[in-house]
Amino acid sequence: MLRARGGWQALRRCASLPRARRAVRLRVREALGALEPADAVQVQGWVRSVRSQKEVLFLHINDGSSLENLQVVADPSLENRDLTFGSAVEVQGKLVKSPHKMQNMELKAETIRVVGPCDTWSFPLKMKERHPLEYVRQFPHLRCRNNTLGSLLRIRSEATAAIHSFFQDNGYVHIHTPIITSNDCEGAGELFQIEVMEDLFKTATSTVLSKCPCDVELFHKYIAPAQKTKGRLEQMLKNKFVTISYSEAVEILRQASQTFTFKPEWGCDLQTEHEKYLVKHCGEVPVFVINYPYDLKPFYMRDNEDGPQHTVAAVDLLVPGIGELCGGSLREERLPFLESRLQRLGLADAYQWYLDLRKFGSVPHGGFGMGFERYLQYILGVDNIKDVIPFPRFSHSCLL
């Protein structure tokens, strides 16, 4: 497809050229936004609706470049059995002013070619039918052609670009962390455990490892999935905030009249039901919960050296309707504290590389992560997190 700028230039040129010249290919978005008619235009897309009358055939097509469909007006003689809802088509004709108030331009078709037919009887998405999100979730490979999911994916794309742009403009460098690593980050290894089939492992990796100066035994021993990498983000919420300590949060939960599935106890992690209650209790505004129990959080969080309730300098941001959105902490930059904790956990050998970061020029620092899908849920008001992910993974659904 032509880029937008090239499309505009080509469109202006083609308006004054003879019709025998090759048709200019435009995106639906470009056709809808055209400033003037054109004689030779080609548009490709999927049929979103088809309506045949005695004297005229109406199509609405979309190629994914716009939420709005392009109306195609054609002679009924151009209709054929393959021209159905869901089929992929290529339409050539004239771009003309539309008499419809809601659309600037429409395409008067001269030829319609069905590139890919669609069996409407077996196609799970039906024309002009509002399918529940639970229904379209069964078809992850097709659901992007649903209007709601298409819109969600567009917003997801814009949000991703905006976050990257913010950090790019502020001097940050984007890096890709390992998907599989020997480090069990934040307890992810308790959820999944990767086991190596010896024969298959040796066959699949012999060529690579023969060229790689890595420790095969260490790889074999410590391999475990990493915690998902979270997008880094500056504070974007502008609402009034409330800040409470973890101890205060537990006390609020203990005094609640609501019965929780998980009993709130000091030293236990806050569940989603607890987080949502705390937000409601504080007036449905974002809530910072700080200073979590020492034994509850990962080893790298900074020791507050308090007592008798031993805590670390950690913070979670809770938001209405979702619960936890962001989690962060100050990092333990003091080598003796870090060495002591890793030794108690029996992880000193595995995390020698982490200790090196403290030995060689460490500075006080912190970090936080944001659940990107939870962020999308929050700003869009989507109830189920599965519906803001292009290909969600959940129980009994890992076919693709």
Tab-separated table of C-alpha atoms in Angstrom:
chain	number	residue	atom	x	y	z
A	1	MET	CA	0.000	0.000	0.000
A	2	LEU	CA	1.156	3.570	-0.621
A	3	ARG	CA	2.120	5.658	2.353
A	4	ALA	CA	-0.226	8.539	3.151
A	5	ARG	CA	1.944	11.281	1.681
A	6	GLY	CA	2.610	9.375	-1.531
A	7	GLY	CA	-1.080	8.520	-1.772
A	8	TRP	CA	-2.123	12.179	-1.632
A	9	GLN	CA	0.379	13.184	-4.284
A	10	ALA	CA	-0.659	10.345	-6.551
A	11	LEU	CA	-4.333	11.154	-6.004
A	12	ARG	CA	-3.881	14.786	-7.044
A	13	ARG	CA	-1.990	13.708	-10.147
A	14	CYS	CA	-4.479	11.043	-11.168
A	15	ALA	CA	-7.434	13.440	-11.011
A	16	SER	CA	-6.306	15.154	-14.170
A	17	LEU	CA	-4.918	12.132	-16.031
A	18	PRO	CA	-6.718	10.074	-18.678
A	19	ARG	CA	-8.613	7.060	-17.357
A	20	ALA	CA	-6.414	4.715	-19.352
A	21	ARG	CA	-3.594	5.383	-16.933
A	22	ARG	CA	-2.952	2.790	-14.234
A	23	ALA	CA	-5.238	3.135	-11.213
A	24	VAL	CA	-3.709	4.613	-8.064
A	25	ARG	CA	-3.994	2.284	-5.077
A	26	LEU	CA	-5.288	4.001	-1.953
A	27	ARG	CA	-5.991	2.955	1.568
A	28	VAL	CA	-9.540	3.339	2.822
A	29	ARG	CA	-8.365	6.110	5.136
A	30	GLU	CA	-6.818	7.992	2.214
A	31	ALA	CA	-9.911	7.578	0.052
A	32	LEU	CA	-12.206	8.866	2.801
A	33	GLY	CA	-9.988	11.879	3.389
A	34	ALA	CA	-9.473	12.820	-0.267
A	35	LEU	CA	-9.986	16.482	-1.066
A	36	GLU	CA	-11.089	16.027	-4.650
A	37	PRO	CA	-12.540	13.322	-6.949
A	38	ALA	CA	-10.291	11.056	-9.012
A	39	ASP	CA	-10.948	8.983	-12.119
A	40	ALA	CA	-8.692	5.960	-11.590
A	41	VAL	CA	-8.544	4.577	-8.055
A	42	GLN	CA	-8.038	1.077	-6.662
A	43	VAL	CA	-9.005	0.110	-3.108
A	44	GLN	CA	-8.546	-3.262	-1.443
A	45	GLY	CA	-10.237	-4.506	1.702
A	46	TRP	CA	-12.755	-6.791	3.326
A	47	VAL	CA	-16.481	-6.511	2.749
A	48	ARG	CA	-18.160	-5.320	5.951
A	49	SER	CA	-21.670	-5.217	4.473
A	50	VAL	CA	-23.324	-5.866	1.120
A	51	ARG	CA	-26.753	-4.646	0.038
A	52	SER	CA	-28.150	-5.336	-3.400
A	53	GLN	CA	-31.068	-3.344	-4.785
A	54	LYS	CA	-32.746	-3.467	-8.149
A	55	GLU	CA	-30.786	-0.586	-9.637
A	56	VAL	CA	-27.709	-0.323	-7.443
A	57	LEU	CA	-25.318	-2.463	-5.393
A	58	PHE	CA	-23.906	-1.029	-2.158
A	59	LEU	CA	-20.790	-2.348	-0.423
A	60	HIS	CA	-18.945	-1.175	2.652
A	61	ILE	CA	-15.292	-2.174	2.673
A	62	ASN	CA	-12.442	-1.687	5.123
A	63	ASP	CA	-8.744	-2.508	5.002
A	64	GLY	CA	-7.974	-1.853	8.663
A	65	SER	CA	-6.587	1.652	8.091
A	66	SER	CA	-9.747	3.350	9.388
A	67	LEU	CA	-12.594	2.701	11.783
A	68	GLU	CA	-14.939	4.126	9.152
A	69	ASN	CA	-15.864	2.020	6.141
A	70	LEU	CA	-15.693	3.219	2.537
A	71	GLN	CA	-18.959	2.998	0.650
A	72	VAL	CA	-18.759	1.427	-2.777
A	73	VAL	CA	-21.583	2.037	-5.262
A	74	ALA	CA	-21.798	-0.371	-8.193
A	75	ASP	CA	-24.047	-1.640	-10.935
A	76	PRO	CA	-25.908	-4.820	-9.832
A	77	SER	CA	-24.336	-6.661	-12.766
A	78	LEU	CA	-21.011	-6.619	-10.876
A	79	GLU	CA	-22.458	-8.796	-8.110
A	80	ASN	CA	-21.521	-12.484	-7.977
A	81	ARG	CA	-21.966	-15.318	-5.487
A	82	ASP	CA	-18.515	-14.818	-3.966
A	83	LEU	CA	-19.198	-11.177	-3.155
A	84	THR	CA	-20.263	-11.754	0.451
A	85	PHE	CA	-19.668	-10.387	3.917
A	86	GLY	CA	-16.095	-11.164	4.968
A	87	SER	CA	-14.719	-11.656	1.470
A	88	ALA	CA	-11.554	-9.838	0.401
A	89	VAL	CA	-12.043	-7.655	-2.643
A	90	GLU	CA	-10.234	-5.327	-4.993
A	91	VAL	CA	-12.349	-2.488	-6.359
A	92	GLN	CA	-11.396	-0.134	-9.173
A	93	GLY	CA	-13.344	2.903	-10.230
A	94	LYS	CA	-13.896	6.606	-9.680
A	95	LEU	CA	-13.636	8.410	-6.378
A	96	VAL	CA	-16.595	10.799	-6.255
A	97	LYS	CA	-18.232	13.140	-3.788
A	98	SER	CA	-20.695	11.270	-1.619
A	99	PRO	CA	-24.253	12.586	-1.231
A	100	HIS	CA	-24.262	11.004	2.224
A	101	LYS	CA	-23.727	13.593	4.984
A	102	MET	CA	-21.628	11.224	7.094
A	103	GLN	CA	-19.052	10.500	4.367
A	104	ASN	CA	-17.026	12.849	2.202
A	105	MET	CA	-16.163	10.443	-0.619
A	106	GLU	CA	-17.431	7.173	-2.034
A	107	LEU	CA	-16.115	4.840	-4.715
A	108	LYS	CA	-18.130	4.332	-7.883
A	109	ALA	CA	-17.014	0.872	-8.949
A	110	GLU	CA	-16.157	-0.091	-12.490
A	111	THR	CA	-14.718	-3.503	-11.604
A	112	ILE	CA	-14.961	-5.647	-8.477
A	113	ARG	CA	-12.631	-8.608	-8.110
A	114	VAL	CA	-13.100	-11.092	-5.248
A	115	VAL	CA	-9.551	-11.886	-4.132
A	116	GLY	CA	-10.568	-14.226	-1.330
A	117	PRO	CA	-14.119	-15.574	-0.958
A	118	CYS	CA	-15.661	-16.099	2.481
A	119	ASP	CA	-18.158	-18.806	3.383
A	120	THR	CA	-20.636	-16.725	5.369
A	121	TRP	CA	-22.396	-19.806	6.741
A	122	SER	CA	-19.317	-21.089	8.553
A	123	PHE	CA	-17.675	-17.694	9.207
A	124	PRO	CA	-18.160	-17.205	12.978
A	125	LEU	CA	-18.598	-13.413	12.740
A	126	LYS	CA	-21.935	-12.367	11.312
A	127	MET	CA	-22.818	-9.185	9.441
A	128	LYS	CA	-24.310	-6.366	11.564
A	129	GLU	CA	-24.415	-8.561	14.662
A	130	ARG	CA	-23.016	-7.381	17.995
A	131	HIS	CA	-21.086	-10.368	19.278
A	132	PRO	CA	-20.308	-10.543	23.017
A	133	LEU	CA	-16.595	-10.372	23.796
A	134	GLU	CA	-16.839	-13.808	25.411
A	135	TYR	CA	-17.961	-15.189	22.053
A	136	VAL	CA	-15.298	-13.606	19.844
A	137	ARG	CA	-12.655	-14.657	22.377
A	138	GLN	CA	-13.078	-18.189	21.017
A	139	PHE	CA	-11.632	-17.063	17.678
A	140	PRO	CA	-8.355	-15.248	18.456
A	141	HIS	CA	-7.223	-15.516	14.836
A	142	LEU	CA	-10.359	-13.781	13.535
A	143	ARG	CA	-11.508	-11.477	16.298
A	144	CYS	CA	-9.415	-8.521	15.118
A	145	ARG	CA	-12.020	-8.189	12.329
A	146	ASN	CA	-14.611	-7.436	14.980
A	147	ASN	CA	-15.178	-3.682	15.408
A	148	THR	CA	-14.719	-3.649	19.169
A	149	LEU	CA	-11.513	-5.674	19.172
A	150	GLY	CA	-10.222	-3.744	16.181
A	151	SER	CA	-10.695	-0.521	18.128
A	152	LEU	CA	-9.027	-1.937	21.221
A	153	LEU	CA	-5.999	-3.031	19.220
A	154	ARG	CA	-5.703	0.414	17.645
A	155	ILE	CA	-5.718	2.051	21.078
A	156	ARG	CA	-3.198	-0.522	22.307
A	157	SER	CA	-0.932	0.421	19.407
A	158	GLU	CA	-1.267	4.148	20.128
A	159	ALA	CA	-0.616	3.647	23.850
A	160	THR	CA	2.482	1.560	23.136
A	161	ALA	CA	3.813	4.205	20.746
A	162	ALA	CA	3.103	7.020	23.216
A	163	ILE	CA	4.955	5.265	26.035
A	164	HIS	CA	7.972	4.518	23.861
A	165	SER	CA	7.939	8.061	22.508
A	166	PHE	CA	7.888	9.551	26.007
A	167	PHE	CA	10.953	7.657	27.112
A	168	GLN	CA	12.706	8.161	23.783
A	169	ASP	CA	12.190	11.920	24.084
A	170	ASN	CA	13.518	11.896	27.642
A	171	GLY	CA	16.791	10.150	26.874
A	172	TYR	CA	15.977	6.567	27.850
A	173	VAL	CA	17.294	3.551	25.957
A	174	HIS	CA	14.974	0.658	25.137
A	175	ILE	CA	16.451	-2.807	25.726
A	176	HIS	CA	15.027	-6.317	25.354
A	177	THR	CA	15.353	-8.496	28.438
A	178	PRO	CA	15.522	-12.317	28.214
A	179	ILE	CA	12.288	-14.237	27.803
A	180	ILE	CA	13.931	-17.281	29.383
A	181	THR	CA	16.540	-16.773	32.070
A	182	SER	CA	18.205	-18.622	34.913
A	183	ASN	CA	16.880	-16.023	37.371
A	184	ASP	CA	13.599	-16.751	39.111
A	185	CYS	CA	12.158	-13.236	39.159
A	186	GLU	CA	9.438	-12.486	41.718
A	187	GLY	CA	8.376	-16.096	42.072
A	188	ALA	CA	7.580	-16.842	38.441
A	189	GLY	CA	9.372	-20.170	38.730
A	190	GLU	CA	6.655	-21.325	41.093
A	191	LEU	CA	4.115	-20.974	38.296
A	192	PHE	CA	6.016	-22.742	35.506
A	193	GLN	CA	9.020	-25.030	35.532
A	194	ILE	CA	10.943	-25.773	32.364
A	195	GLU	CA	12.358	-29.291	32.247
A	196	VAL	CA	14.870	-30.371	29.645
A	197	MET	CA	14.506	-33.661	27.795
A	198	GLU	CA	18.141	-34.754	27.644
A	199	ASP	CA	18.245	-36.299	24.159
A	200	LEU	CA	16.158	-33.568	22.585
A	201	PHE	CA	18.139	-30.874	24.401
A	202	LYS	CA	21.479	-32.270	23.250
A	203	THR	CA	20.319	-32.619	19.655
A	204	ALA	CA	18.710	-29.192	19.438
A	205	THR	CA	21.529	-27.282	21.112
A	206	SER	CA	24.692	-29.165	20.182
A	207	THR	CA	25.468	-26.932	17.210
A	208	VAL	CA	24.706	-23.715	19.058
A	209	LEU	CA	26.500	-24.638	22.268
A	210	SER	CA	29.580	-25.799	20.414
A	211	LYS	CA	29.964	-22.211	19.263
A	212	CYS	CA	28.834	-20.594	22.507
A	213	PRO	CA	31.167	-20.217	25.539
A	214	CYS	CA	28.367	-20.737	28.038
A	215	ASP	CA	28.060	-23.081	30.990
A	216	VAL	CA	25.688	-25.837	29.864
A	217	GLU	CA	25.339	-27.257	33.378
A	218	LEU	CA	24.431	-23.869	34.801
A	219	PHE	CA	21.904	-23.366	32.002
A	220	HIS	CA	20.435	-26.800	32.632
A	221	LYS	CA	20.268	-26.311	36.371
A	222	TYR	CA	18.846	-22.850	36.663
A	223	ILE	CA	16.689	-22.438	33.551
A	224	ALA	CA	13.334	-20.914	34.488
A	225	PRO	CA	10.904	-18.504	32.875
A	226	ALA	CA	11.371	-14.848	33.624
A	227	GLN	CA	8.699	-12.626	35.021
A	228	LYS	CA	7.089	-10.783	32.122
A	229	THR	CA	8.889	-7.565	31.320
A	230	LYS	CA	6.729	-4.583	32.220
A	231	GLY	CA	6.723	-1.292	30.392
A	232	ARG	CA	8.381	1.555	32.277
A	233	LEU	CA	6.254	4.620	32.642
A	234	GLU	CA	6.266	7.962	34.417
A	235	GLN	CA	3.246	8.722	36.561
A	236	MET	CA	0.379	9.506	34.219
A	237	LEU	CA	-2.627	9.626	36.525
A	238	LYS	CA	-3.708	13.133	37.485
A	239	ASN	CA	-6.380	12.265	40.031
A	240	LYS	CA	-6.124	12.931	43.750
A	241	PHE	CA	-4.020	10.249	45.431
A	242	VAL	CA	-4.126	8.586	48.823
A	243	THR	CA	-1.031	7.037	50.449
A	244	ILE	CA	-1.250	4.417	53.167
A	245	SER	CA	1.187	1.907	54.587
A	246	TYR	CA	0.757	-1.836	54.139
A	247	SER	CA	0.106	-2.129	57.903
A	248	GLU	CA	-2.655	0.484	57.688
A	249	ALA	CA	-4.115	-1.333	54.689
A	250	VAL	CA	-4.296	-4.622	56.571
A	251	GLU	CA	-5.975	-2.918	59.512
A	252	ILE	CA	-8.588	-1.356	57.206
A	253	LEU	CA	-9.275	-4.779	55.693
A	254	ARG	CA	-9.560	-6.439	59.115
A	255	GLN	CA	-12.197	-3.926	60.193
A	256	ALA	CA	-14.168	-4.216	56.959
A	257	SER	CA	-17.744	-5.472	57.128
A	258	GLN	CA	-17.157	-7.290	53.824
A	259	THR	CA	-16.273	-10.991	53.908
A	260	PHE	CA	-13.185	-11.764	51.821
A	261	THR	CA	-12.315	-15.046	50.154
A	262	PHE	CA	-8.750	-14.572	51.432
A	263	LYS	CA	-8.513	-13.499	55.047
A	264	PRO	CA	-6.340	-10.373	55.395
A	265	GLU	CA	-3.340	-11.068	57.605
A	266	TRP	CA	-0.157	-9.080	58.144
A	267	GLY	CA	2.624	-10.743	56.163
A	268	CYS	CA	0.344	-12.056	53.404
A	269	ASP	CA	0.112	-10.570	49.932
A	270	LEU	CA	-2.848	-8.343	49.120
A	271	GLN	CA	-5.293	-10.051	46.774
A	272	THR	CA	-7.265	-8.301	44.037
A	273	GLU	CA	-10.380	-8.314	46.213
A	274	HIS	CA	-8.404	-6.544	48.961
A	275	GLU	CA	-6.964	-3.981	46.562
A	276	LYS	CA	-10.357	-3.117	45.082
A	277	TYR	CA	-11.826	-2.717	48.570
A	278	LEU	CA	-9.018	-0.373	49.629
A	279	VAL	CA	-9.634	1.820	46.574
A	280	LYS	CA	-13.361	1.906	47.350
A	281	HIS	CA	-12.676	2.636	51.032
A	282	CYS	CA	-10.474	5.598	50.083
A	283	GLY	CA	-13.106	7.163	47.835
A	284	GLU	CA	-12.501	5.492	44.453
A	285	VAL	CA	-9.246	7.363	43.835
A	286	PRO	CA	-5.765	5.941	43.104
A	287	VAL	CA	-4.103	4.616	46.255
A	288	PHE	CA	-0.410	4.139	46.989
A	289	VAL	CA	0.356	1.319	49.433
A	290	ILE	CA	3.907	1.555	50.794
A	291	ASN	CA	6.334	-0.367	53.033
A	292	TYR	CA	5.504	-4.027	52.468
A	293	PRO	CA	6.745	-6.878	54.712
A	294	TYR	CA	10.400	-7.787	54.255
A	295	ASP	CA	9.721	-11.506	53.752
A	296	LEU	CA	6.932	-10.862	51.253
A	297	LYS	CA	8.972	-9.050	48.633
A	298	PRO	CA	11.909	-9.997	46.345
A	299	PHE	CA	15.457	-9.897	47.693
A	300	TYR	CA	16.468	-6.760	45.785
A	301	MET	CA	14.099	-4.384	47.613
A	302	ARG	CA	15.694	-2.001	50.108
A	303	ASP	CA	15.545	-2.918	53.776
A	304	ASN	CA	13.792	-0.220	55.849
A	305	GLU	CA	15.613	-1.473	58.991
A	306	ASP	CA	12.462	-1.002	61.028
A	307	GLY	CA	10.849	-3.105	63.653
A	308	PRO	CA	9.144	-4.976	65.056
A	309	GLN	CA	7.311	-5.217	61.712
A	310	HIS	CA	10.235	-5.576	59.302
A	311	THR	CA	9.479	-3.887	55.960
A	312	VAL	CA	11.066	-2.860	52.667
A	313	ALA	CA	10.770	0.374	50.667
A	314	ALA	CA	8.198	-0.950	48.202
A	315	VAL	CA	5.101	0.664	46.721
A	316	ASP	CA	2.058	-0.505	44.773
A	317	LEU	CA	-0.351	1.816	42.950
A	318	LEU	CA	-3.959	0.655	43.148
A	319	VAL	CA	-6.603	2.103	40.812
A	320	PRO	CA	-10.414	1.827	40.635
A	321	GLY	CA	-11.848	-1.250	38.983
A	322	ILE	CA	-8.481	-2.946	38.511
A	323	GLY	CA	-6.508	-3.133	41.737
A	324	GLU	CA	-2.743	-3.045	41.337
A	325	LEU	CA	-1.567	-1.128	38.269
A	326	CYS	CA	2.060	-0.338	39.104
A	327	GLY	CA	4.564	-1.852	41.493
A	328	GLY	CA	7.984	-0.540	42.414
A	329	SER	CA	10.634	-0.161	45.052
A	330	LEU	CA	13.932	1.332	46.025
A	331	ARG	CA	16.663	-1.203	45.243
A	332	GLU	CA	19.056	-2.454	47.872
A	333	GLU	CA	22.307	-0.741	46.886
A	334	ARG	CA	24.186	-1.725	50.069
A	335	LEU	CA	26.363	-4.760	49.359
A	336	PRO	CA	26.450	-6.228	52.920
A	337	PHE	CA	22.646	-6.165	53.197
A	338	LEU	CA	22.272	-7.822	49.813
A	339	GLU	CA	24.916	-10.488	50.484
A	340	SER	CA	23.318	-11.364	53.807
A	341	ARG	CA	19.867	-11.789	52.322
A	342	LEU	CA	21.010	-13.864	49.346
A	343	GLN	CA	23.001	-16.161	51.648
A	344	ARG	CA	19.936	-16.746	53.819
A	345	LEU	CA	17.949	-17.591	50.711
A	346	GLY	CA	20.693	-19.870	49.376
A	347	LEU	CA	20.986	-17.801	46.200
A	348	ALA	CA	24.411	-16.218	46.630
A	349	ASP	CA	26.094	-18.374	43.960
A	350	ALA	CA	23.335	-17.972	41.384
A	351	TYR	CA	23.209	-14.219	41.829
A	352	GLN	CA	26.904	-13.438	41.958
A	353	TRP	CA	26.397	-11.296	38.857
A	354	TYR	CA	23.864	-9.205	40.792
A	355	LEU	CA	26.320	-8.703	43.626
A	356	ASP	CA	28.878	-7.522	41.086
A	357	LEU	CA	26.530	-4.676	40.190
A	358	ARG	CA	26.836	-3.502	43.801
A	359	LYS	CA	30.587	-4.002	43.982
A	360	PHE	CA	31.450	-2.002	40.912
A	361	GLY	CA	30.088	1.524	41.144
A	362	SER	CA	26.594	1.046	42.520
A	363	VAL	CA	24.382	4.043	43.289
A	364	PRO	CA	21.091	4.452	45.169
A	365	HIS	CA	18.290	3.810	42.714
A	366	GLY	CA	14.798	2.458	42.274
A	367	GLY	CA	12.453	1.205	39.625
A	368	PHE	CA	8.873	0.312	38.895
A	369	GLY	CA	6.825	-1.656	36.422
A	370	MET	CA	3.349	-1.129	35.040
A	371	GLY	CA	0.994	-3.822	33.881
A	372	PHE	CA	0.352	-2.561	30.354
A	373	GLU	CA	-2.798	-4.643	29.837
A	374	ARG	CA	-4.134	-3.435	33.195
A	375	TYR	CA	-3.434	0.128	32.091
A	376	LEU	CA	-5.506	-0.460	28.951
A	377	GLN	CA	-8.271	-1.983	31.052
A	378	TYR	CA	-8.258	1.067	33.296
A	379	ILE	CA	-8.410	3.746	30.594
A	380	LEU	CA	-10.934	1.845	28.452
A	381	GLY	CA	-13.148	0.373	31.174
A	382	VAL	CA	-12.745	-3.178	29.840
A	383	ASP	CA	-13.821	-5.785	32.389
A	384	ASN	CA	-11.731	-8.746	31.258
A	385	ILE	CA	-7.996	-8.458	30.679
A	386	LYS	CA	-8.192	-11.096	27.939
A	387	ASP	CA	-9.920	-8.553	25.714
A	388	VAL	CA	-7.017	-6.089	25.569
A	389	ILE	CA	-4.482	-8.714	24.447
A	390	PRO	CA	-4.315	-9.757	20.780
A	391	PHE	CA	-3.717	-13.444	21.573
A	392	PRO	CA	-4.487	-14.098	25.257
A	393	ARG	CA	-3.374	-17.289	26.943
A	394	PHE	CA	-5.715	-18.842	29.508
A	395	SER	CA	-6.924	-22.270	30.589
A	396	HIS	CA	-7.783	-24.546	27.662
A	397	SER	CA	-6.777	-21.858	25.141
A	398	CYS	CA	-3.250	-22.183	23.789
A	399	LEU	CA	-3.884	-23.449	20.273
A	400	LEU	CA	-2.225	-20.675	18.269
